Amino acid sequence: MVRNNKKGSNVAIIGIGETNMSYGVVASLLQQDATVVVPVQSSHHLNMLDRYLKGYNKGKIVTILTDLPDYDKTIELVEMVIEEYGPINIIISPFNYASVNADFSHISIIQWQRAVEENLAVYFIFCRAAIDAMKKCGRGMFVAIVNMEGLGSKSDNRMTEMLVAGQMKMARSFFEEVKNTGVKFYHLFINNLNIDPEQQEPGSKIITPEMIAQYILHIHKEDDHSLTSPFLFLMGKPDPNIDQFFKNN
């Protein structure tokens, strides 16, 4: 990460996703002596984060209670972090798909609305808020992390495929919007995620949260202006269903 001019420490925001993948990325960034801002949406989320990070004594974690799907609150969060810690150079947002594995004719209106809200609407709101703030500073990197596990492996998974494709179309648009502004925008796909290192077998092709964090730090340090797409891949094992999905989208 880039050194923060105001407080003398590295700053990142990890937003959305009350999952062990998110917590693992947070832990890895703390190991780099970063100041990591984690928006939490409930005391339960905060307690889970505290339990996961018990024993970590490097870096600085800042937790803020807020409702990220609310655009105004997301903007307030980003502006507050910039005011307190200086320009933000990395914002990471892991996404879990809230979908329904059924034919469209069997999906209820409530299920449809929830899936669209929690995937497409939240993706747009958080990306938009992060990019608007970074464009004002003239620098920064946004990374959306998408777990591809199981995508395309079922014939009745069409809604999830639609949601992923919708995010991909937005990613292309955001990438084109910021590519000449000093801001980087990436949409990172992962597969074969394992959040428990004790279950990892030697020589396996498992992806861990720590590997994700190190990969993000690596691309942040690169200054590659030849990229023509926002899409990055950190895949643990080959999956012909995923390969076919990308060919179709």
Coordinates of C-alpha atoms in Angstrom, one line a residue:
M1 CA 0.0 0.0 0.0
V2 CA 1.0 3.6 -0.3
R3 CA 2.1 5.4 2.9
N4 CA -0.6 7.6 4.4
N5 CA 0.6 11.2 4.5
K6 CA -1.5 12.3 7.4
K7 CA -1.1 9.6 10.1
G8 CA 2.0 7.8 8.8
S9 CA 0.4 4.4 8.4
N10 CA -1.1 2.4 5.5
V11 CA -4.9 2.5 5.2
A12 CA -7.5 0.1 3.7
I13 CA -11.2 -0.3 4.0
I14 CA -12.7 -3.8 4.0
G15 CA -16.4 -3.4 3.3
I16 CA -19.4 -5.7 3.0
G17 CA -19.2 -9.4 3.7
E18 CA -19.6 -10.9 7.2
T19 CA -17.5 -13.9 6.3
N20 CA -14.3 -15.6 7.4
M21 CA -12.9 -14.7 4.0
S22 CA -13.3 -11.0 4.9
Y23 CA -11.7 -11.5 8.3
G24 CA -8.8 -13.4 6.8
V25 CA -8.0 -10.6 4.5
V26 CA -8.3 -8.1 7.4
A27 CA -5.8 -10.2 9.4
S28 CA -3.3 -10.3 6.5
L29 CA -3.4 -6.6 6.0
L30 CA -2.9 -6.0 9.7
Q31 CA 0.3 -8.1 9.5
Q32 CA 1.5 -5.4 7.1
D33 CA 1.1 -2.8 9.8
A34 CA -1.8 -1.3 8.0
T35 CA -4.7 0.7 9.5
V36 CA -7.7 -1.3 8.4
V37 CA -11.2 0.2 8.6
V38 CA -13.9 -2.4 8.8
P39 CA -17.6 -1.2 8.6
V40 CA -19.8 -3.5 10.7
Q41 CA -23.5 -3.7 10.6
S42 CA -24.3 -5.4 13.9
S43 CA -22.8 -6.2 17.3
H44 CA -22.8 -9.9 16.2
H45 CA -20.5 -8.9 13.2
L46 CA -18.3 -7.0 15.6
N47 CA -18.1 -10.0 18.1
M48 CA -17.2 -12.4 15.2
L49 CA -14.4 -10.1 14.0
D50 CA -13.0 -9.7 17.6
R51 CA -12.9 -13.5 18.0
Y52 CA -11.2 -14.0 14.7
L53 CA -8.5 -11.4 15.3
K54 CA -7.8 -12.4 18.9
G55 CA -4.1 -12.4 19.4
Y56 CA -3.2 -10.0 16.5
N57 CA -1.0 -7.2 17.8
K58 CA 0.2 -5.6 14.5
G59 CA -1.4 -2.8 12.6
K60 CA -4.5 -0.9 13.7
I61 CA -8.1 -1.9 13.2
V62 CA -10.9 0.6 13.2
T63 CA -14.5 -0.7 13.3
I64 CA -17.4 1.6 12.4
L65 CA -21.1 0.7 12.8
T66 CA -22.9 1.6 9.7
D67 CA -25.2 0.4 7.0
L68 CA -23.2 0.1 3.8
P69 CA -26.0 -0.6 1.3
D70 CA -27.2 2.9 2.1
Y71 CA -25.3 5.2 -0.4
D72 CA -25.4 8.3 1.8
K73 CA -24.0 6.4 4.8
T74 CA -21.3 4.8 2.6
I75 CA -20.2 8.3 1.4
E76 CA -20.1 9.5 5.0
L77 CA -18.0 6.6 6.0
V78 CA -15.4 7.1 3.2
E79 CA -15.3 10.9 3.8
M80 CA -14.8 10.4 7.5
V81 CA -11.9 7.9 6.9
I82 CA -10.2 10.3 4.5
E83 CA -10.6 13.2 7.0
E84 CA -9.2 11.1 9.9
Y85 CA -6.5 9.1 8.2
G86 CA -5.8 10.7 4.8
P87 CA -6.4 9.4 1.3
I88 CA -7.5 5.8 1.0
N89 CA -5.4 3.8 -1.3
I90 CA -7.2 0.4 -1.1
I91 CA -10.8 -0.5 -0.7
I92 CA -11.7 -4.2 -0.8
S93 CA -15.2 -5.6 -1.0
P94 CA -15.9 -9.3 -0.8
F95 CA -19.3 -10.4 -2.2
N96 CA -21.4 -13.4 -1.4
Y97 CA -24.2 -14.2 -3.7
A98 CA -27.7 -14.2 -2.2
S99 CA -29.3 -16.2 -4.9
V100 CA -32.0 -18.8 -5.6
N101 CA -31.1 -22.0 -7.4
A102 CA -34.3 -22.5 -9.3
D103 CA -35.9 -21.8 -12.6
F104 CA -37.1 -18.2 -13.0
S105 CA -40.7 -19.3 -13.0
H106 CA -40.2 -20.8 -9.5
I107 CA -38.6 -17.7 -7.9
S108 CA -40.9 -15.6 -5.8
I109 CA -41.0 -11.8 -6.2
I110 CA -39.5 -11.4 -2.7
Q111 CA -36.6 -13.8 -3.5
W112 CA -36.0 -11.9 -6.8
Q113 CA -36.0 -8.5 -5.1
R114 CA -33.7 -9.6 -2.3
A115 CA -31.2 -11.2 -4.7
V116 CA -31.1 -8.1 -6.9
E117 CA -30.8 -5.8 -4.0
E118 CA -28.0 -7.7 -2.2
N119 CA -26.0 -8.3 -5.3
L120 CA -26.5 -5.7 -8.0
A121 CA -27.7 -2.7 -6.0
V122 CA -25.1 -3.2 -3.2
Y123 CA -22.3 -3.7 -5.7
F124 CA -23.2 -0.5 -7.6
I125 CA -23.6 1.6 -4.4
F126 CA -20.3 0.5 -2.8
C127 CA -18.3 0.7 -6.0
R128 CA -19.8 4.1 -6.8
A129 CA -19.0 5.6 -3.4
A130 CA -15.5 4.2 -3.4
I131 CA -14.7 5.4 -6.9
D132 CA -16.2 8.9 -6.3
A133 CA -14.0 9.4 -3.2
M134 CA -10.8 8.1 -4.9
K135 CA -11.3 10.2 -8.1
K136 CA -11.3 13.3 -5.9
C137 CA -7.9 12.2 -4.5
G138 CA -6.6 11.2 -7.9
R139 CA -5.4 7.8 -6.8
G140 CA -6.5 4.6 -5.1
M141 CA -7.5 1.0 -5.9
F142 CA -10.8 -0.8 -5.6
V143 CA -11.0 -4.6 -5.6
A144 CA -14.3 -6.5 -5.6
I145 CA -13.7 -10.1 -4.6
V146 CA -16.1 -12.7 -6.0
N147 CA -16.1 -16.3 -4.9
M148 CA -17.0 -18.4 -8.0
E149 CA -17.4 -21.7 -6.0
G150 CA -20.2 -23.7 -7.6
L151 CA -21.0 -21.2 -10.3
G152 CA -22.2 -22.9 -13.5
S153 CA -22.1 -26.3 -11.9
K154 CA -25.9 -26.7 -11.7
S155 CA -28.3 -26.4 -14.6
D156 CA -30.8 -24.5 -12.4
N157 CA -28.3 -21.8 -11.3
R158 CA -29.4 -19.3 -13.9
M159 CA -30.2 -16.5 -11.5
T160 CA -26.7 -16.6 -9.9
E161 CA -25.2 -16.5 -13.4
M162 CA -27.4 -13.5 -14.2
L163 CA -26.2 -11.6 -11.1
V164 CA -22.6 -12.4 -11.8
A165 CA -23.0 -11.3 -15.4
G166 CA -24.6 -8.0 -14.2
Q167 CA -21.7 -7.3 -11.9
M168 CA -19.3 -8.0 -14.7
K169 CA -21.0 -5.5 -17.0
M170 CA -20.8 -2.8 -14.2
A171 CA -17.2 -3.7 -13.6
R172 CA -16.4 -3.0 -17.3
S173 CA -18.1 0.3 -17.1
F174 CA -16.4 1.4 -13.9
F175 CA -13.0 0.3 -15.3
E176 CA -13.5 2.4 -18.4
E177 CA -14.6 5.4 -16.3
V178 CA -11.5 5.5 -14.0
K179 CA -8.7 4.1 -16.2
N180 CA -7.3 7.6 -16.9
T181 CA -8.0 9.1 -13.5
G182 CA -5.2 7.5 -11.4
V183 CA -7.7 5.1 -9.9
K184 CA -7.5 1.4 -10.4
F185 CA -10.6 -0.8 -10.5
Y186 CA -10.5 -4.6 -10.3
H187 CA -13.0 -7.4 -10.2
L188 CA -11.2 -10.5 -8.7
F189 CA -12.5 -14.0 -9.2
I190 CA -11.5 -16.8 -6.8
N191 CA -12.3 -20.5 -6.7
N192 CA -11.7 -23.3 -4.3
L193 CA -11.6 -21.1 -1.2
N194 CA -10.6 -22.6 2.1
I195 CA -10.9 -20.5 5.3
D196 CA -9.4 -23.1 7.6
P197 CA -5.6 -23.5 7.1
E198 CA -5.6 -26.7 9.2
Q199 CA -7.6 -28.4 6.6
Q200 CA -5.2 -27.5 3.8
E201 CA -3.3 -30.5 2.4
P202 CA 0.3 -30.1 1.2
G203 CA 0.4 -29.4 -2.6
S204 CA -3.3 -28.7 -2.8
K205 CA -4.7 -25.9 -5.0
I206 CA -6.7 -24.3 -2.2
I207 CA -7.0 -20.5 -2.1
T208 CA -6.8 -18.9 1.4
P209 CA -7.8 -15.4 2.5
E210 CA -4.1 -14.8 3.2
M211 CA -3.3 -15.6 -0.5
I212 CA -6.0 -13.2 -1.6
A213 CA -4.6 -10.4 0.5
Q214 CA -1.0 -11.0 -0.7
Y215 CA -2.3 -11.0 -4.3
I216 CA -4.1 -7.7 -3.8
L217 CA -1.0 -6.1 -2.3
H218 CA 1.0 -7.4 -5.2
I219 CA -1.2 -5.8 -7.9
H220 CA -1.3 -2.6 -5.8
K221 CA 2.4 -2.3 -6.1
E222 CA 2.4 -2.9 -9.8
D223 CA 2.1 0.1 -12.1
D224 CA 0.7 -1.7 -15.2
H225 CA -1.0 0.7 -17.6
S226 CA -1.4 -1.9 -20.3
L227 CA -4.4 -3.6 -18.7
T228 CA -7.5 -3.6 -20.9
S229 CA -9.9 -5.3 -18.5
P230 CA -10.9 -5.1 -14.8
F231 CA -11.0 -8.8 -14.5
L232 CA -8.3 -10.7 -12.4
F233 CA -8.2 -14.4 -11.6
L234 CA -6.9 -16.2 -8.5
M235 CA -8.2 -19.7 -9.2
G236 CA -7.4 -22.7 -7.0
K237 CA -8.3 -25.5 -9.3
P238 CA -9.6 -25.8 -12.8
D239 CA -13.4 -25.9 -13.2
P240 CA -14.8 -26.5 -16.7
N241 CA -18.1 -25.0 -15.7
I242 CA -16.5 -21.7 -14.7
D243 CA -14.5 -21.7 -18.0
Q244 CA -17.7 -22.1 -19.9
F245 CA -19.4 -19.4 -17.9
F246 CA -16.7 -16.9 -18.9
K247 CA -16.9 -17.9 -22.5
N248 CA -20.6 -17.2 -22.4
N249 CA -20.2 -13.8 -20.7

